[in-house]
Coordinates of C-alpha atoms and ligand atoms in Angstrom, one line a residue:
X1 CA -18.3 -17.6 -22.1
X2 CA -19.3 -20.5 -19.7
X3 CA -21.3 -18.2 -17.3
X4 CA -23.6 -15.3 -17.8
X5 CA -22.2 -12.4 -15.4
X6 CA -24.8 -10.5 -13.5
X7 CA -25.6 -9.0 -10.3
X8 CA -28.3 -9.7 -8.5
X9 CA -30.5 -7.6 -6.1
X10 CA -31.5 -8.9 -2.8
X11 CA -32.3 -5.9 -0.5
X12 CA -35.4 -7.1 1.3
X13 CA -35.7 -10.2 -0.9
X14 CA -36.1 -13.8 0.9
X15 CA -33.1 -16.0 0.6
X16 CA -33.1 -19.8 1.9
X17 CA -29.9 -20.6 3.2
X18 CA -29.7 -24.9 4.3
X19 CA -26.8 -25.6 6.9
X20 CA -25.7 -23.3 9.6
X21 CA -21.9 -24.7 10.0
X22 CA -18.7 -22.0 9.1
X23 CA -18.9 -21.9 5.3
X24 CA -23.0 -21.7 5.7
X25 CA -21.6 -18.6 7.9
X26 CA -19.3 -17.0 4.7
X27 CA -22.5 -17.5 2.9
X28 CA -24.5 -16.1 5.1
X29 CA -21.9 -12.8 5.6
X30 CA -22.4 -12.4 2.0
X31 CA -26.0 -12.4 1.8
X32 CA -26.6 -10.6 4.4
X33 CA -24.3 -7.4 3.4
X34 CA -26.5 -7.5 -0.2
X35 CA -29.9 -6.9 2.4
X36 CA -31.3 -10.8 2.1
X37 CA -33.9 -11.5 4.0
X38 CA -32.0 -15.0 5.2
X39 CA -34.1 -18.1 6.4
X40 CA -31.5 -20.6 7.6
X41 CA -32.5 -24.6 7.8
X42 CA -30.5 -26.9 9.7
X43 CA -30.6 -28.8 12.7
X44 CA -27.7 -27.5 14.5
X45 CA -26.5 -24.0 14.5
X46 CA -22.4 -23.1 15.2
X47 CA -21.3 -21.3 17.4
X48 CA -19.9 -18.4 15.5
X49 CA -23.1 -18.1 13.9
X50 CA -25.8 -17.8 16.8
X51 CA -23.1 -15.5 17.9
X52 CA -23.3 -13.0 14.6
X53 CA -26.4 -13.6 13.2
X54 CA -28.7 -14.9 16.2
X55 CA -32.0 -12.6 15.7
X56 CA -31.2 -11.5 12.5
X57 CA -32.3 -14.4 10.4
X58 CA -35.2 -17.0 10.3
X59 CA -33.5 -19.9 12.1
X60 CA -35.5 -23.3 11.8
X61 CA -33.7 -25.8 13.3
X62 CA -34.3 -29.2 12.3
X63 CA -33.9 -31.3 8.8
X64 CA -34.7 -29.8 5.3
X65 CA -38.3 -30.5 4.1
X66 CA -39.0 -30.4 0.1
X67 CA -41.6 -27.9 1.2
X68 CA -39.0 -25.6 2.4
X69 CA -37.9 -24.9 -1.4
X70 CA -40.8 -22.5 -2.2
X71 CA -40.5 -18.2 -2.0
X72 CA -37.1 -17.9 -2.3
X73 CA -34.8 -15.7 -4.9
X74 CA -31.8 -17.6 -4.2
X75 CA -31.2 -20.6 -2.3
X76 CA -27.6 -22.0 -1.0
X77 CA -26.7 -25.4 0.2
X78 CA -24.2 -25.3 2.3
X79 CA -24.5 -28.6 4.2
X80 CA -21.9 -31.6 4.7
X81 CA -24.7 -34.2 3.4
X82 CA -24.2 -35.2 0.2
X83 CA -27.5 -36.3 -0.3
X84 CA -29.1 -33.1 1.1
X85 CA -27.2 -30.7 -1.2
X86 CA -28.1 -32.9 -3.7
X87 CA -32.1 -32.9 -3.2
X88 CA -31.5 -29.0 -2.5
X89 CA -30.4 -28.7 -5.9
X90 CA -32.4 -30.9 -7.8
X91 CA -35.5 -29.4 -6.3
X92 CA -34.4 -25.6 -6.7
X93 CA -33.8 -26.2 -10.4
X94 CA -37.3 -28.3 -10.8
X95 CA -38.8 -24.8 -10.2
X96 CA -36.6 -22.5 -11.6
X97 CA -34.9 -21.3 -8.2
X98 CA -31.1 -20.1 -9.0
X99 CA -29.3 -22.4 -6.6
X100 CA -25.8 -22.5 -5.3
X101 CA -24.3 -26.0 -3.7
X102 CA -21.2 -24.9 -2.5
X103 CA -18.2 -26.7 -3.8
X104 CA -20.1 -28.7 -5.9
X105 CA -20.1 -26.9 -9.5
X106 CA -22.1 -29.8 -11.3
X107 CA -24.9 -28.8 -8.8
X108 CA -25.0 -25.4 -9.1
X109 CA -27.3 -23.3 -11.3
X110 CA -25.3 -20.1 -10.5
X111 CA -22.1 -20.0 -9.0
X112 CA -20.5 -17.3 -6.6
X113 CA -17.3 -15.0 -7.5
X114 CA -14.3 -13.7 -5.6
X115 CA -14.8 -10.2 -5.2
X116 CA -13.2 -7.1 -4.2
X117 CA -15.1 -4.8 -2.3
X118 CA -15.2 -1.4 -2.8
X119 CA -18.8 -1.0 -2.2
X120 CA -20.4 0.8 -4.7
X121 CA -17.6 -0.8 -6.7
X122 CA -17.9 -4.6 -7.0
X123 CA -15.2 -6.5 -9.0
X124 CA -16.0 -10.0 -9.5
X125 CA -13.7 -12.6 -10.5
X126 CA -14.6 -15.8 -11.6
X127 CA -12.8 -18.7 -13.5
X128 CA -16.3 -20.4 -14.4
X129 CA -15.6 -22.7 -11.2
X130 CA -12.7 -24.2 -12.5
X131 CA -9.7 -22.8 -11.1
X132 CA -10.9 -20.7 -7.3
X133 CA -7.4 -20.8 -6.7
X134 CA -6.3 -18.3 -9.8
X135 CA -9.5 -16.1 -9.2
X136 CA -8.2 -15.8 -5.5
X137 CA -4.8 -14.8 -6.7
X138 CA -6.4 -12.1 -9.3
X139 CA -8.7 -11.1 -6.9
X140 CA -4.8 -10.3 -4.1
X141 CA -3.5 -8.7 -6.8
X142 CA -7.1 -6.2 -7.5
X143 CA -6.9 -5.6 -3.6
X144 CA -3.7 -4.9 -3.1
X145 CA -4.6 -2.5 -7.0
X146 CA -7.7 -0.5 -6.2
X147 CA -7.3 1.7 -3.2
X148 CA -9.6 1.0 -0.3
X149 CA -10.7 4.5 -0.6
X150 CA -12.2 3.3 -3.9
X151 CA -15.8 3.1 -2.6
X152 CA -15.9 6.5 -1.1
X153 CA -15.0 7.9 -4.4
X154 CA -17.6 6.5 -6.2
X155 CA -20.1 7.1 -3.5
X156 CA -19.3 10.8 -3.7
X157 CA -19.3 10.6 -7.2
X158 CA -22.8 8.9 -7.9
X159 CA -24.3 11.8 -5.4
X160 CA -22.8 14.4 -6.9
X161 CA -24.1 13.0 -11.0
X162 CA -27.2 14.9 -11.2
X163 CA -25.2 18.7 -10.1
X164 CA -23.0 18.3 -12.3
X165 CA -25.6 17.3 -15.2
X166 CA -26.8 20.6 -14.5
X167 CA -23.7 23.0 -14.7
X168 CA -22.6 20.7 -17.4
X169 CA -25.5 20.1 -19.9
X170 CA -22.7 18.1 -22.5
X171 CA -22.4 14.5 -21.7
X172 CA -18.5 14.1 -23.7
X173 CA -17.4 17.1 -21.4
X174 CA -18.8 15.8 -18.6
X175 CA -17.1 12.2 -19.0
X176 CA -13.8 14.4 -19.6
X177 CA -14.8 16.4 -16.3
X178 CA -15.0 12.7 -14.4
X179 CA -12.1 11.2 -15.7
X180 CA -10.1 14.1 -14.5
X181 CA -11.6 13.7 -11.4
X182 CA -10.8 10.2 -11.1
X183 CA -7.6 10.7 -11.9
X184 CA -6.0 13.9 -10.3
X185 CA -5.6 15.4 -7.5
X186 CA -9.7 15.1 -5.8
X187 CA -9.1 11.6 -5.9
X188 CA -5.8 11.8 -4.6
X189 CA -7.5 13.6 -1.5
X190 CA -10.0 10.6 -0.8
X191 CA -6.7 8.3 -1.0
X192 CA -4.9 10.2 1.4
X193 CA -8.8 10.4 3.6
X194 CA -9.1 13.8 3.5
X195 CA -12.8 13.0 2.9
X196 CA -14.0 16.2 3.9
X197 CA -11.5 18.5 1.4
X198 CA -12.1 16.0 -1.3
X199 CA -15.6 16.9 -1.7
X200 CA -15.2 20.5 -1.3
X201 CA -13.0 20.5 -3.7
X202 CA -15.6 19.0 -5.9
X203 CA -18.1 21.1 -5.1
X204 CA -16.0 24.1 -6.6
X205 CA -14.7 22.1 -9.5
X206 CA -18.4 21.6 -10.4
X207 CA -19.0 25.4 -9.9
X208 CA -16.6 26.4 -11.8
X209 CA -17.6 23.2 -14.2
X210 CA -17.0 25.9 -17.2
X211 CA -14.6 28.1 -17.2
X212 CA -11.4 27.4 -18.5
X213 CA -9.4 25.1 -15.7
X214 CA -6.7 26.5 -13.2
X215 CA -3.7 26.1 -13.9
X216 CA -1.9 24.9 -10.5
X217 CA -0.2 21.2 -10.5
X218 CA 0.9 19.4 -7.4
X219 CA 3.6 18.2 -6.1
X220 CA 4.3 15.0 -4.7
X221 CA 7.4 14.0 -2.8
X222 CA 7.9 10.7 -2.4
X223 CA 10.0 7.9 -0.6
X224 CA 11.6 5.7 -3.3
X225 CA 12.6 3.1 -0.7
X226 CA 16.3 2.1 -0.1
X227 CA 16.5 0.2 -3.7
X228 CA 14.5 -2.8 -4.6
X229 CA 11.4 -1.7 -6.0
X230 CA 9.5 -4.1 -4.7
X231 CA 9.6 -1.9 -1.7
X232 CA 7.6 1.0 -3.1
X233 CA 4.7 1.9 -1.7
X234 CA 1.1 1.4 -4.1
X235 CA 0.1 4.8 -3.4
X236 CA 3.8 5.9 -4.7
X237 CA 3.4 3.9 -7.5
X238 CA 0.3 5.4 -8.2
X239 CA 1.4 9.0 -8.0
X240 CA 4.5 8.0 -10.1
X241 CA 2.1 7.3 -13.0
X242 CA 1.0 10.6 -13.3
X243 CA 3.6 12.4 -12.9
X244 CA 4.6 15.2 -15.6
X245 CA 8.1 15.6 -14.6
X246 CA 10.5 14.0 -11.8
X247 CA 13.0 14.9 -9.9
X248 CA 15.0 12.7 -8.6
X249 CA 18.6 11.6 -6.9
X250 CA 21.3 9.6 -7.2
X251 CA 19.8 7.0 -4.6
X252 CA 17.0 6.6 -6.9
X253 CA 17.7 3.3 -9.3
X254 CA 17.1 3.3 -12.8
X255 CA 14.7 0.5 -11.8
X256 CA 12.4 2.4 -10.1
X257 CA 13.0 5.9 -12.4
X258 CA 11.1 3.1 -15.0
X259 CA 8.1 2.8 -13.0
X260 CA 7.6 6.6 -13.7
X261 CA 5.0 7.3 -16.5
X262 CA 6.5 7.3 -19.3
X263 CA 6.6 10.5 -21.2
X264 CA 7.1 12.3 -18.0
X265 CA 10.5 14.9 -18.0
X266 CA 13.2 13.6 -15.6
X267 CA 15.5 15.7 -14.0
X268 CA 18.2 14.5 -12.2
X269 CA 19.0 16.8 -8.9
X270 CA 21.8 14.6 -7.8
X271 CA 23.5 14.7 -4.7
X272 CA 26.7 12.8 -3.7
X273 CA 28.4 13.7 -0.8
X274 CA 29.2 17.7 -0.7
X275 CA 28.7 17.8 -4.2
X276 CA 25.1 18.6 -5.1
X277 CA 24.3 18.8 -8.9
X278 CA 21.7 21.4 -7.9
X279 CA 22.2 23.4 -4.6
X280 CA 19.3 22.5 -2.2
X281 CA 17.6 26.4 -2.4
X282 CA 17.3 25.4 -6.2
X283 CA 15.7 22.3 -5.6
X284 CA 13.0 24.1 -3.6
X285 CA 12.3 27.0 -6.1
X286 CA 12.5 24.3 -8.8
X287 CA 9.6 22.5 -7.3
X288 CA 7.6 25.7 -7.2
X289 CA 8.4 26.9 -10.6
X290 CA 7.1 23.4 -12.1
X291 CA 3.4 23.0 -10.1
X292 CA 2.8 27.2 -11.2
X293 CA 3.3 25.9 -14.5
X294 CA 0.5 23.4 -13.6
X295 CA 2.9 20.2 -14.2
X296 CA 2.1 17.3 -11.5
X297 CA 5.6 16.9 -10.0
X298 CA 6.8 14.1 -8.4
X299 CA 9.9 14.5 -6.1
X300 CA 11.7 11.3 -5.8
X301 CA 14.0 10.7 -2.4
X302 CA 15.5 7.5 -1.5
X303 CA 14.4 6.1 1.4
X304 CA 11.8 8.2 3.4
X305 CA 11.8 11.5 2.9
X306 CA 11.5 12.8 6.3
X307 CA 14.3 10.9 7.4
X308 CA 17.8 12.4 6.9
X309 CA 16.3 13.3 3.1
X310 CA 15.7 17.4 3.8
X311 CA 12.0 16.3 3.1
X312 CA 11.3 19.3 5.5
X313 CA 12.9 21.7 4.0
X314 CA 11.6 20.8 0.1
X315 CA 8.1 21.2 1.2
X316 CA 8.4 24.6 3.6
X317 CA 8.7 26.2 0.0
X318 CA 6.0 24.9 -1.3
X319 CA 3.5 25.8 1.7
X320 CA 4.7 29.4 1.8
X321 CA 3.5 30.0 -1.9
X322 CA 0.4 27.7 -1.2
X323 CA 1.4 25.1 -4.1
X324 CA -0.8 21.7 -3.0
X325 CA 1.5 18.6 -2.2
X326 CA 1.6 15.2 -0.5
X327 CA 4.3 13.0 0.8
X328 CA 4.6 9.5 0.3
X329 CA 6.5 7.9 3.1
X330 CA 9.1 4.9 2.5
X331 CA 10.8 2.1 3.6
X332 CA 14.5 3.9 5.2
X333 CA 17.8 2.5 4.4
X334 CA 17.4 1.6 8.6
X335 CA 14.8 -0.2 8.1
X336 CA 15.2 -1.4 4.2
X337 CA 19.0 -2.4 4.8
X338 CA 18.4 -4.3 8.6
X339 CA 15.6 -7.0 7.1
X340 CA 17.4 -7.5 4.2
X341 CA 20.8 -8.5 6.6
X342 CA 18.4 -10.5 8.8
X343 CA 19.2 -8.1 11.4
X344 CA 16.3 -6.9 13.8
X345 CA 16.6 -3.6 14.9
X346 CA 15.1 -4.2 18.1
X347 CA 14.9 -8.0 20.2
X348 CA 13.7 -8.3 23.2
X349 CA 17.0 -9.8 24.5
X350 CA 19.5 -7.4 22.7
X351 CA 17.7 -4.1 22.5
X352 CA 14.8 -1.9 23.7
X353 CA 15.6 1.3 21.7
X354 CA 17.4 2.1 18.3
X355 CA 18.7 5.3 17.3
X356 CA 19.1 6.7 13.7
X357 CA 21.8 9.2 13.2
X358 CA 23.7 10.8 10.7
X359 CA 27.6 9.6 10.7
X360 CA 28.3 12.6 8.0
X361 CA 31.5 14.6 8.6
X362 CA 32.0 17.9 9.6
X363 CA 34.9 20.1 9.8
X364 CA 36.6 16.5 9.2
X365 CA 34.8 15.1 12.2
X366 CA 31.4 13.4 13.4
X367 CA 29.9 15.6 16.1
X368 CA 27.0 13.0 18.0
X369 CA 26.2 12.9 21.4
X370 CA 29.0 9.7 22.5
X371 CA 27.2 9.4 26.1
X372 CA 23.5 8.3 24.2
X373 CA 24.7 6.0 21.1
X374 CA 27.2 4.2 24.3
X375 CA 23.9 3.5 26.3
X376 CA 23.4 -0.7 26.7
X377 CA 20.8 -2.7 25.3
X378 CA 20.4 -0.3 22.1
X379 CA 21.3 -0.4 18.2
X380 CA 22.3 2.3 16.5
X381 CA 21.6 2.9 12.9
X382 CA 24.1 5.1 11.2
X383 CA 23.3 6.8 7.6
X384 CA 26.3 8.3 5.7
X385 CA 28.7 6.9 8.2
X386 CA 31.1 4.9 6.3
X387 CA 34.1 8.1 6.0
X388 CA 33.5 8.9 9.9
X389 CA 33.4 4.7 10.6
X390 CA 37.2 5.0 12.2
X391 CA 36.3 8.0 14.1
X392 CA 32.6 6.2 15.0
X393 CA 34.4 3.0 16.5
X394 CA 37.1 5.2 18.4
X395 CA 34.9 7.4 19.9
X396 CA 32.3 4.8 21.3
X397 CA 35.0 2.5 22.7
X398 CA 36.4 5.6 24.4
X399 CA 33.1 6.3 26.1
X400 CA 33.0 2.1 27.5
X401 CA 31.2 0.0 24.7
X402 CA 33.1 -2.9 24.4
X403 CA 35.7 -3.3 21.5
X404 CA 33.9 -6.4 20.5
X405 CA 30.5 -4.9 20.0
X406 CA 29.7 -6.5 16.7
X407 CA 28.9 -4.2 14.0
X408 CA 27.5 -4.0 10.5
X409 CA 28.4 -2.3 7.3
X410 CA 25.5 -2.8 4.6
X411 CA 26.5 -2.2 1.4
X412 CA 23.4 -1.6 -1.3
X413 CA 21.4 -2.7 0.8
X414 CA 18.1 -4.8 -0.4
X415 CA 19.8 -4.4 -3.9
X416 CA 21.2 -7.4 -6.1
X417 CA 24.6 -5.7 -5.4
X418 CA 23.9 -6.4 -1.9
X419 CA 26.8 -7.0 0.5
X420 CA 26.9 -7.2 4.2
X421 CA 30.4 -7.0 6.5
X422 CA 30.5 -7.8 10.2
X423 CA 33.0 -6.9 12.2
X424 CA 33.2 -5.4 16.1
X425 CA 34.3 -2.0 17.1
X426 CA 38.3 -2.7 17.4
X427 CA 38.0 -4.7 13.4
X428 CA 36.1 -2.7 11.4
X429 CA 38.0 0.2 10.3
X430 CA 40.4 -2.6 8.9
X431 CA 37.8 -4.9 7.0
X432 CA 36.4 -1.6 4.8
X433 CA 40.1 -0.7 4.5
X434 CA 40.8 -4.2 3.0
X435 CA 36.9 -3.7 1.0
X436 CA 35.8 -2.1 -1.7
X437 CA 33.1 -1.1 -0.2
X438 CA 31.0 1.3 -2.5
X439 CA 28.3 3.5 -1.6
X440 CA 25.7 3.8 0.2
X441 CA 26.7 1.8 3.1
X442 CA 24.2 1.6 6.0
X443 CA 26.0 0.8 9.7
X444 CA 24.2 -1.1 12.4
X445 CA 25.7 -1.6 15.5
X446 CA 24.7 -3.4 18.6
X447 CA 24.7 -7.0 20.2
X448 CA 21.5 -7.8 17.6
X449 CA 24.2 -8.3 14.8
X450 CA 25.4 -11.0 16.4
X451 CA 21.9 -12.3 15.3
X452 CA 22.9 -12.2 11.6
X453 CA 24.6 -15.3 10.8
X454 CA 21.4 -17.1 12.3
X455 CA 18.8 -15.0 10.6
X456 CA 20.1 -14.2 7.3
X457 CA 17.7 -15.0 4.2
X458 CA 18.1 -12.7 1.5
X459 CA 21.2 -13.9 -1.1
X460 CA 21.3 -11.5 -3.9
Ligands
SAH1 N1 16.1 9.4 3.2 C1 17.0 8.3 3.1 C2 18.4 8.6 3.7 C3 19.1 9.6 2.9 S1 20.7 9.9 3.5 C4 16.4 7.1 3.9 O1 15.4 7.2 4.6 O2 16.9 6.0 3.7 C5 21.7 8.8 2.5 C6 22.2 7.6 3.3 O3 21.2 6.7 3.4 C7 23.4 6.9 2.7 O4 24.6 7.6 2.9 C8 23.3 5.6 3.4 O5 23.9 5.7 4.7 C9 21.8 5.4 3.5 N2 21.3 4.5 2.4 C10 20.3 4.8 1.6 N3 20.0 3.8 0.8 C11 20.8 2.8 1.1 C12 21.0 1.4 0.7 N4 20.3 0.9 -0.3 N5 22.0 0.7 1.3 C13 22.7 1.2 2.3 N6 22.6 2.5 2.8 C14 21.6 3.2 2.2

């Protein structure tokens, strides 16, 4: 081990601080959010910094003296004189101060982590000064990990230690009590920032600390994005790993069925067009059956579920027989399929409005409101379109769009399958005639395709 790791208190403690330019500021952030009591030496001040810290630290302002050094519990050097982060240093260690000379490691007598902050949760990262640039990258991938909520859950926690000592004298139950805390559904509610429920919740947990635990599981219905599972949300990732059985569709790739914890039971509630493995009524009960028998449930849906995915429905069940659940949003074909094209939805010189709408057939016809998706200076998105596509084109040229509105058919979209055709209103029935074109198939169309060939980026 190079270093020795500790954490140091510095509520009310003086701390000297010699510079006062922009990384003296980061230094003095830093400090300052610990509770130092920050004297800052240096002849000139920055702007920034009279601006944030102005009154709230000592502020001498002229060169360093030796006779500064004294009374300090950390001193930082943060100056762009060599020779006066050197004296800083040498001084400082004469008498035993910890020092820090920024960016100087062979000067330093401690040196200062990347963190992640989830005050009262502190993560530091260090790679004994050698390598900032890998702690910085360790430190993305921790942020982008721990929730931001993190903090609030251990605050709650640490004030809620000595209650639960009480109504739980035994120390191995009570780490069992906390570890189901951190990882079920009371956590979940600080996540989501129901603050408030979170520690009621709690509070009834810890009065009922003894008896044997209800049995009621929750369900979670979440947006599996259009494909890559890049796209995923954390918090459905996070949800997905605990999951004690999934349900999920045929939009939902193996890919992303892997992410789910593994020894969870996977049921497959597939739906192809007008021919649903398990009618939709069953899907509902099914999700109420499984949280009664206290299984966490995860409901996986491509896309968003709120958007053409009967999220609505799946969860009206669920509220009328009071079973707890959550919904993950996530990325919609729309949205998923139009990036990964390089087609915007919106631009400021094609289109002020975009439509999603549902091309699916009924009575072996689409029945949409011609006179809206004809308007100018709009795209339209259209989900299960690709049977009704002939009727689509016909219908909107009838009502005066032009017959060389360019349109899109996204095939896969974000997907290493991929594929994108462009065509205009009067073409495309004949280019997916002459395609294979294979399902799911998202259509765009509007004057922003004609952006495509310029903006296209992703090659699968
Ligand atoms: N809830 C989903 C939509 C479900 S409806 C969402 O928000 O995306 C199913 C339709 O979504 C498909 O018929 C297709 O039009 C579209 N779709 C879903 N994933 C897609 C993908 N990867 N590529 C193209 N279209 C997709």
């Amino acid at each position: 081990m190079q270093n020795y790791p500790i954490f140091i208190d510095l509520k009310g403690h003086p701390c000297l601080i010699v510079g006062a330019g922009p990384v003296a500021l980061r230094k003095t952030r830093l400090m300052h959010s610990a509770g130092a009591k920050i004297t800052v030496v240096a002849p000139d001040m920055c702007k920034d910094m009279r601006e944030e810290f102005g009154g709230q630290v000592v502020y001498h302002a002229r060169e360093f003296h030796e006779s500064d050094i004294t009374g300090y519990r950390l001193i930082t050097a943060a100056t762009n004189a060599p020779e006066v982060n050197k004296r800083v240093s040498e001084l400082a260690q004469a008498c035993n101060v910890p020092v820090n000379v920024v960016d100087e490691p062979e000067l330093c007598s401690f040196i200062t982590p990347s963190i992640v902050d989830r005050s009262p949760v502190l993560i530091a990262i260090s790679t004994g000064g050698g390598a900032p640039v890998l702690a910085r990258l360790l430190r993305a991938k921790l942020e982008a990990l721990i929730p931001a909520s993190y903090g609030k859950l251990a605050g709650t926690m640490s004030r809620y230690r000595d209650a639960l000592k009480t109504a739980m004298p035994d120390e191995r139950n009570r780490r069992i009590f906390w570890e189901r805390v951190v990882q079920g559904p009371i956590a979940e509610l600080f996540f989501s920032g129901r603050n408030n429920e979170a520690e009621k919740a709690l509070e009834s947990e810890i009065k009922r600390a003894n008896d044997a635990p209800e049995n009621t599981g929750e369900v979670w219905l979440i947006g599996a994005g259009p494909g890559e599972p890049d796209l995923l949300t954390f918090r459905a990732l996070r949800l997905m790993q605990q999951a004690d059985v999934v349900l999920y569709d045929r939009l939902v790739s193996r890919e992303i069925l892997n992410l789910t914890r593994r020894d969870a039971d996977r049921i497959y509630v597939g739906k192809k067009r007008a021919n649903h493995a398990l009618p939709q009524g069953e899907i509902n009960q099914t999700l109420v059956d499984l949280a009664k028998q206290g299984k966490n449930v995860v409901r996986l849906k491509g896309g968003d579920p709120f958007i053409f995915g009967r999220g609505g429905e799946e969860i009206e069940l669920l509220a009328q027989n009071r079973v707890p659940f959550q919904v993950v949003p996530g990325v919609t074909a729309a949205s998923g399929c139009a990036t990964y094209a390089g087609i915007p939805l919106t631009h400021r010189d094609h289109a002020q409005s975009c439509l999603f709408v549902t091309g699916h057939l009924k009575d072996g016809t689409v029945d949409l409101n011609w006179e809206l998706l004809s308007t100018p200076q709009q795209t339209v998105a259209i989900y299960m379109g690709l049977v009704g596509l002939p009727i689509i084109c016909e219908q909107l040229m009838a009502h005066g769009v032009s017959a060389e509105m360019p349109i899109a058919l996204i095939q896969q979209g974000t997907t290493k399958d991929q594929r994108v055709y462009i065509g205009t209103l009067s073409t495309m029935p004949d280019v997916i005639d002459q395609q294979k074109v294979k399902a799911p198939t998202l259509i765009i169309i509007g004057s922003v395709v004609s952006l495509q060939s310029q903006l296209s980026w992703f090659e699968p």
